[in-house]
Amino acid sequence: DTGVSQDPRHKITKRGQNVTFRCDPISEHNRLYWYRQTLGQGPEFLTYFQNEAQLEKSRLLSDRFSAERPKGSFSTLEIQRTEQGDSAMYLCASSLLGQGDYEQYFGPGTRLTVT
Amino acid sequence: AQSVTQLGSHVSVSEGALVLLRCNYSSSVPPYLFWYVQYPNQGLQLLLKYTTGATLVKGINGFEAEFKKSETSFHLTKPSAHMSDAAEYFCAVVMEAQKLVFGQGTRLTINP
């Protein structure tokens, strides 16, 4: 399978714990995006990388959130001291800069439940 | 700033009936527009996209959409609904740096 993969698919954690999610993009894609989707809403942009550089972070991304993309390949999203409001689906997408149609390819998402 | 409004959070049609999901956008530049579909507990799958050229765009699974600049709309249609079309549908517009801005989604239910 050469699509975008995310791990884990589901995560249940207690409030105050730290969690980390992983995203593996399509191998030749140089841009990687993280979105958050709460119940009944469309995905909202969190942050994106071009190769290993994190170029933008949304106001939604509080100080408890950090994302990395070492070596410009896979990416991780860490949430420290989780809160119940962090419960959501976290989606990763990748694209190829220079591809004129701007299509993003999405992974299956990681559903986080904070109890 | 770009934004997307989907009219109707829930649409219900009978199997075999016309599907019409509405999307209006706001953009200060010529928009690139997408429709994505999401099945329960899954990621988003691209149905179709408009970038430039022909304003009537055909996608997968028999869906199509028409870009109407004068109406700032990009409504999604399918002539005959199938049970397998039941899902959540999202309209999106591209912002700078290829970021996507999504509408709130429309849940499509198909009645047998």
Short mmCIF file of N, CA and C in Angstrom, two decimals, chain A residues 10-110:
data_model
loop_
_atom_site.label_atom_id
_atom_site.label_comp_id
_atom_site.label_asym_id
_atom_site.label_seq_id
_atom_site.Cartn_x
_atom_site.Cartn_y
_atom_site.Cartn_z
N HIS A 10 -6.64 4.22 16.83
CA HIS A 10 -7.44 4.66 17.97
C HIS A 10 -6.54 4.76 19.19
N LYS A 11 -6.83 5.78 20.02
CA LYS A 11 -6.07 5.95 21.25
C LYS A 11 -7.01 6.46 22.32
N ILE A 12 -7.06 5.74 23.43
CA ILE A 12 -7.82 6.18 24.59
C ILE A 12 -6.82 6.49 25.69
N THR A 13 -6.91 7.66 26.27
CA THR A 13 -5.97 8.06 27.29
C THR A 13 -6.68 8.82 28.40
N LYS A 14 -6.05 8.87 29.52
CA LYS A 14 -6.63 9.62 30.63
C LYS A 14 -6.14 11.06 30.59
N ARG A 15 -6.96 11.94 31.06
CA ARG A 15 -6.62 13.35 31.11
C ARG A 15 -5.30 13.55 31.84
N GLY A 16 -4.46 14.37 31.23
CA GLY A 16 -3.17 14.64 31.84
C GLY A 16 -2.02 13.82 31.28
N GLN A 17 -2.35 12.76 30.56
CA GLN A 17 -1.31 11.93 29.96
C GLN A 17 -0.83 12.54 28.65
N ASN A 18 0.36 12.12 28.23
CA ASN A 18 0.90 12.54 26.94
C ASN A 18 0.63 11.46 25.90
N VAL A 19 0.38 11.89 24.68
CA VAL A 19 0.17 10.95 23.57
C VAL A 19 0.98 11.40 22.36
N THR A 20 1.35 10.43 21.54
CA THR A 20 2.08 10.74 20.31
C THR A 20 1.49 9.94 19.17
N PHE A 21 1.28 10.61 18.06
CA PHE A 21 0.75 9.97 16.86
C PHE A 21 1.81 10.03 15.76
N ARG A 22 1.73 9.06 14.86
CA ARG A 22 2.69 9.01 13.77
C ARG A 22 1.97 9.04 12.43
N CYS A 23 2.57 9.69 11.47
CA CYS A 23 2.05 9.73 10.11
C CYS A 23 3.18 9.41 9.14
N ASP A 24 2.92 8.47 8.24
CA ASP A 24 3.86 8.17 7.16
C ASP A 24 3.24 8.61 5.84
N PRO A 25 3.79 9.63 5.21
CA PRO A 25 3.20 10.15 3.97
C PRO A 25 3.56 9.28 2.78
N ILE A 26 3.00 9.62 1.64
CA ILE A 26 3.42 9.00 0.39
C ILE A 26 4.89 9.38 0.18
N SER A 27 5.69 8.43 -0.20
CA SER A 27 7.14 8.58 -0.09
C SER A 27 7.71 9.78 -0.84
N GLU A 28 7.22 10.10 -1.99
CA GLU A 28 7.82 11.20 -2.76
C GLU A 28 7.21 12.56 -2.44
N HIS A 29 6.22 12.60 -1.53
CA HIS A 29 5.57 13.87 -1.20
C HIS A 29 6.42 14.68 -0.24
N ASN A 30 6.60 15.97 -0.56
CA ASN A 30 7.44 16.82 0.26
C ASN A 30 6.64 17.68 1.24
N ARG A 31 5.32 17.75 1.09
CA ARG A 31 4.51 18.50 2.04
C ARG A 31 3.65 17.55 2.86
N LEU A 32 3.55 17.88 4.14
CA LEU A 32 2.77 17.05 5.06
C LEU A 32 1.94 17.97 5.95
N TYR A 33 0.68 17.64 6.11
CA TYR A 33 -0.28 18.48 6.84
C TYR A 33 -0.91 17.67 7.97
N TRP A 34 -1.20 18.37 9.07
CA TRP A 34 -2.00 17.81 10.14
C TRP A 34 -3.29 18.63 10.26
N TYR A 35 -4.42 17.90 10.40
CA TYR A 35 -5.72 18.51 10.60
C TYR A 35 -6.37 17.86 11.81
N ARG A 36 -7.27 18.58 12.44
CA ARG A 36 -8.06 18.03 13.54
C ARG A 36 -9.54 18.13 13.16
N GLN A 37 -10.25 17.04 13.42
CA GLN A 37 -11.68 16.99 13.10
C GLN A 37 -12.46 16.59 14.33
N THR A 38 -13.30 17.49 14.82
CA THR A 38 -14.18 17.16 15.93
C THR A 38 -15.51 16.68 15.39
N LEU A 39 -16.28 16.06 16.27
CA LEU A 39 -17.52 15.41 15.85
C LEU A 39 -18.47 16.38 15.18
N GLY A 40 -18.91 16.02 13.97
CA GLY A 40 -19.88 16.85 13.26
C GLY A 40 -19.31 18.07 12.58
N GLN A 41 -17.98 18.15 12.52
CA GLN A 41 -17.34 19.31 11.90
C GLN A 41 -16.40 18.87 10.79
N GLY A 42 -16.04 19.80 9.94
CA GLY A 42 -15.02 19.53 8.94
C GLY A 42 -13.63 19.61 9.55
N PRO A 43 -12.66 19.02 8.90
CA PRO A 43 -11.28 19.11 9.41
C PRO A 43 -10.80 20.56 9.46
N GLU A 44 -9.96 20.83 10.48
CA GLU A 44 -9.37 22.16 10.63
C GLU A 44 -7.85 22.03 10.59
N PHE A 45 -7.23 22.93 9.88
CA PHE A 45 -5.78 22.92 9.71
C PHE A 45 -5.07 23.15 11.04
N LEU A 46 -4.04 22.35 11.31
CA LEU A 46 -3.22 22.53 12.50
C LEU A 46 -1.83 23.05 12.15
N THR A 47 -1.13 22.32 11.26
CA THR A 47 0.23 22.69 10.93
C THR A 47 0.64 21.98 9.65
N TYR A 48 1.75 22.48 9.03
CA TYR A 48 2.26 21.76 7.88
C TYR A 48 3.77 21.89 7.77
N PHE A 49 4.33 20.92 7.10
CA PHE A 49 5.77 20.83 6.86
C PHE A 49 6.06 20.82 5.37
N GLN A 50 7.14 21.46 5.02
CA GLN A 50 7.72 21.27 3.71
C GLN A 50 9.09 20.63 3.93
N ASN A 51 9.22 19.42 3.49
CA ASN A 51 10.38 18.58 3.86
C ASN A 51 10.44 18.53 5.39
N GLU A 52 11.56 18.88 6.00
CA GLU A 52 11.63 18.78 7.46
C GLU A 52 11.26 20.08 8.17
N ALA A 53 11.02 21.14 7.42
CA ALA A 53 10.74 22.43 8.03
C ALA A 53 9.25 22.61 8.31
N GLN A 54 8.96 22.99 9.56
CA GLN A 54 7.58 23.32 9.92
C GLN A 54 7.34 24.77 9.57
N LEU A 55 6.49 25.02 8.58
CA LEU A 55 6.36 26.36 8.03
C LEU A 55 5.21 27.16 8.62
N GLU A 56 4.22 26.53 9.18
CA GLU A 56 3.10 27.27 9.74
C GLU A 56 2.39 26.45 10.80
N LYS A 57 1.93 27.15 11.82
CA LYS A 57 1.13 26.53 12.87
C LYS A 57 -0.13 27.35 13.07
N SER A 58 -1.25 26.68 13.19
CA SER A 58 -2.52 27.35 13.42
C SER A 58 -2.62 27.83 14.86
N ARG A 59 -3.49 28.82 15.07
CA ARG A 59 -3.77 29.26 16.45
C ARG A 59 -4.38 28.13 17.27
N LEU A 60 -4.94 27.12 16.59
CA LEU A 60 -5.53 25.98 17.29
C LEU A 60 -4.47 25.15 18.00
N LEU A 61 -3.24 25.28 17.55
CA LEU A 61 -2.15 24.46 18.08
C LEU A 61 -1.58 25.14 19.32
N SER A 62 -2.08 24.72 20.50
CA SER A 62 -1.60 25.34 21.73
C SER A 62 -0.18 24.87 22.04
N ASP A 63 0.38 25.43 23.10
CA ASP A 63 1.75 25.08 23.50
C ASP A 63 1.88 23.61 23.89
N ARG A 64 0.76 22.97 24.16
CA ARG A 64 0.81 21.54 24.55
C ARG A 64 1.02 20.64 23.34
N PHE A 65 0.88 21.19 22.16
CA PHE A 65 1.02 20.42 20.93
C PHE A 65 2.39 20.68 20.32
N SER A 66 3.01 19.62 19.85
CA SER A 66 4.25 19.79 19.10
C SER A 66 4.29 18.77 17.98
N ALA A 67 4.83 19.19 16.86
CA ALA A 67 4.93 18.30 15.70
C ALA A 67 6.34 18.35 15.16
N GLU A 68 6.77 17.22 14.64
CA GLU A 68 8.10 17.12 14.05
C GLU A 68 8.03 16.32 12.77
N ARG A 69 9.01 16.56 11.93
CA ARG A 69 9.16 15.74 10.73
C ARG A 69 10.66 15.58 10.46
N PRO A 70 11.31 14.77 11.27
CA PRO A 70 12.75 14.59 11.09
C PRO A 70 13.07 13.96 9.74
N LYS A 71 14.09 14.48 9.10
CA LYS A 71 14.54 13.95 7.82
C LYS A 71 13.50 14.07 6.71
N GLY A 72 12.47 14.81 6.95
CA GLY A 72 11.50 15.04 5.89
C GLY A 72 10.71 13.82 5.47
N SER A 73 10.64 12.83 6.35
CA SER A 73 9.88 11.63 5.97
C SER A 73 8.62 11.55 6.83
N PHE A 74 8.59 10.65 7.82
CA PHE A 74 7.41 10.54 8.67
C PHE A 74 7.31 11.75 9.59
N SER A 75 6.13 11.91 10.17
CA SER A 75 5.92 13.02 11.11
C SER A 75 5.27 12.48 12.38
N THR A 76 5.52 13.17 13.48
CA THR A 76 4.86 12.85 14.73
C THR A 76 4.15 14.09 15.27
N LEU A 77 3.03 13.85 15.91
CA LEU A 77 2.27 14.90 16.58
C LEU A 77 2.13 14.47 18.03
N GLU A 78 2.64 15.28 18.94
CA GLU A 78 2.57 14.96 20.36
C GLU A 78 1.66 15.96 21.06
N ILE A 79 0.84 15.43 21.94
CA ILE A 79 0.00 16.27 22.79
C ILE A 79 0.40 15.98 24.23
N GLN A 80 0.82 17.01 24.93
CA GLN A 80 1.19 16.87 26.34
C GLN A 80 0.02 17.27 27.22
N ARG A 81 -0.05 16.61 28.36
CA ARG A 81 -1.08 16.94 29.37
C ARG A 81 -2.46 17.04 28.71
N THR A 82 -2.89 15.94 28.14
CA THR A 82 -4.13 15.94 27.37
C THR A 82 -5.31 16.42 28.19
N GLU A 83 -6.24 17.06 27.49
CA GLU A 83 -7.49 17.55 28.08
C GLU A 83 -8.65 16.92 27.32
N GLN A 84 -9.82 16.92 27.94
CA GLN A 84 -10.97 16.30 27.28
C GLN A 84 -11.29 16.98 25.96
N GLY A 85 -11.02 18.25 25.87
CA GLY A 85 -11.25 18.99 24.62
C GLY A 85 -10.35 18.58 23.49
N ASP A 86 -9.32 17.78 23.79
CA ASP A 86 -8.43 17.29 22.74
C ASP A 86 -9.03 16.09 22.01
N SER A 87 -10.10 15.54 22.54
CA SER A 87 -10.73 14.38 21.90
C SER A 87 -11.19 14.77 20.50
N ALA A 88 -10.72 14.05 19.51
CA ALA A 88 -10.98 14.39 18.11
C ALA A 88 -10.35 13.33 17.24
N MET A 89 -10.60 13.47 15.93
CA MET A 89 -9.89 12.68 14.93
C MET A 89 -8.75 13.54 14.42
N TYR A 90 -7.54 13.00 14.42
CA TYR A 90 -6.38 13.73 13.92
C TYR A 90 -6.00 13.13 12.56
N LEU A 91 -6.07 13.96 11.55
CA LEU A 91 -5.84 13.52 10.17
C LEU A 91 -4.52 14.05 9.65
N CYS A 92 -3.84 13.22 8.93
CA CYS A 92 -2.60 13.60 8.27
C CYS A 92 -2.83 13.54 6.76
N ALA A 93 -2.22 14.45 6.05
CA ALA A 93 -2.32 14.46 4.59
C ALA A 93 -0.96 14.82 4.00
N SER A 94 -0.71 14.36 2.79
CA SER A 94 0.54 14.74 2.13
C SER A 94 0.25 15.17 0.70
N SER A 95 1.17 15.95 0.16
CA SER A 95 1.04 16.42 -1.22
C SER A 95 2.42 16.68 -1.79
N LEU A 96 2.45 16.90 -3.09
CA LEU A 96 3.71 17.16 -3.77
C LEU A 96 3.73 18.59 -4.24
N LEU A 97 4.62 19.38 -3.67
CA LEU A 97 4.77 20.77 -4.08
C LEU A 97 5.16 20.82 -5.54
N GLY A 98 4.45 21.67 -6.29
CA GLY A 98 4.73 21.78 -7.71
C GLY A 98 3.72 21.02 -8.55
N GLN A 99 2.94 20.20 -7.88
CA GLN A 99 1.85 19.52 -8.58
C GLN A 99 0.71 20.51 -8.69
N GLY A 100 0.34 20.85 -9.88
CA GLY A 100 -0.54 21.98 -10.10
C GLY A 100 -1.94 21.88 -9.55
N ASP A 101 -2.38 20.68 -9.19
CA ASP A 101 -3.78 20.60 -8.76
C ASP A 101 -3.97 20.66 -7.26
N TYR A 102 -2.90 20.76 -6.50
CA TYR A 102 -2.96 20.94 -5.05
C TYR A 102 -3.69 19.83 -4.31
N GLU A 103 -3.78 18.66 -4.89
CA GLU A 103 -4.51 17.59 -4.23
C GLU A 103 -3.74 17.07 -3.02
N GLN A 104 -4.45 16.88 -1.93
CA GLN A 104 -3.86 16.29 -0.73
C GLN A 104 -4.43 14.89 -0.56
N TYR A 105 -3.56 13.99 -0.14
CA TYR A 105 -3.94 12.60 0.07
C TYR A 105 -3.98 12.36 1.58
N PHE A 106 -5.14 11.90 2.04
CA PHE A 106 -5.35 11.77 3.48
C PHE A 106 -5.12 10.34 3.97
N GLY A 107 -4.62 10.26 5.19
CA GLY A 107 -4.55 8.98 5.89
C GLY A 107 -5.87 8.66 6.55
N PRO A 108 -5.96 7.49 7.20
CA PRO A 108 -7.21 7.06 7.82
C PRO A 108 -7.53 7.78 9.13
N GLY A 109 -6.56 8.50 9.67
CA GLY A 109 -6.80 9.26 10.89
C GLY A 109 -6.50 8.47 12.16
N THR A 110 -6.25 9.21 13.23
CA THR A 110 -6.13 8.66 14.58
C THR A 110 -7.23 9.27 15.42
#
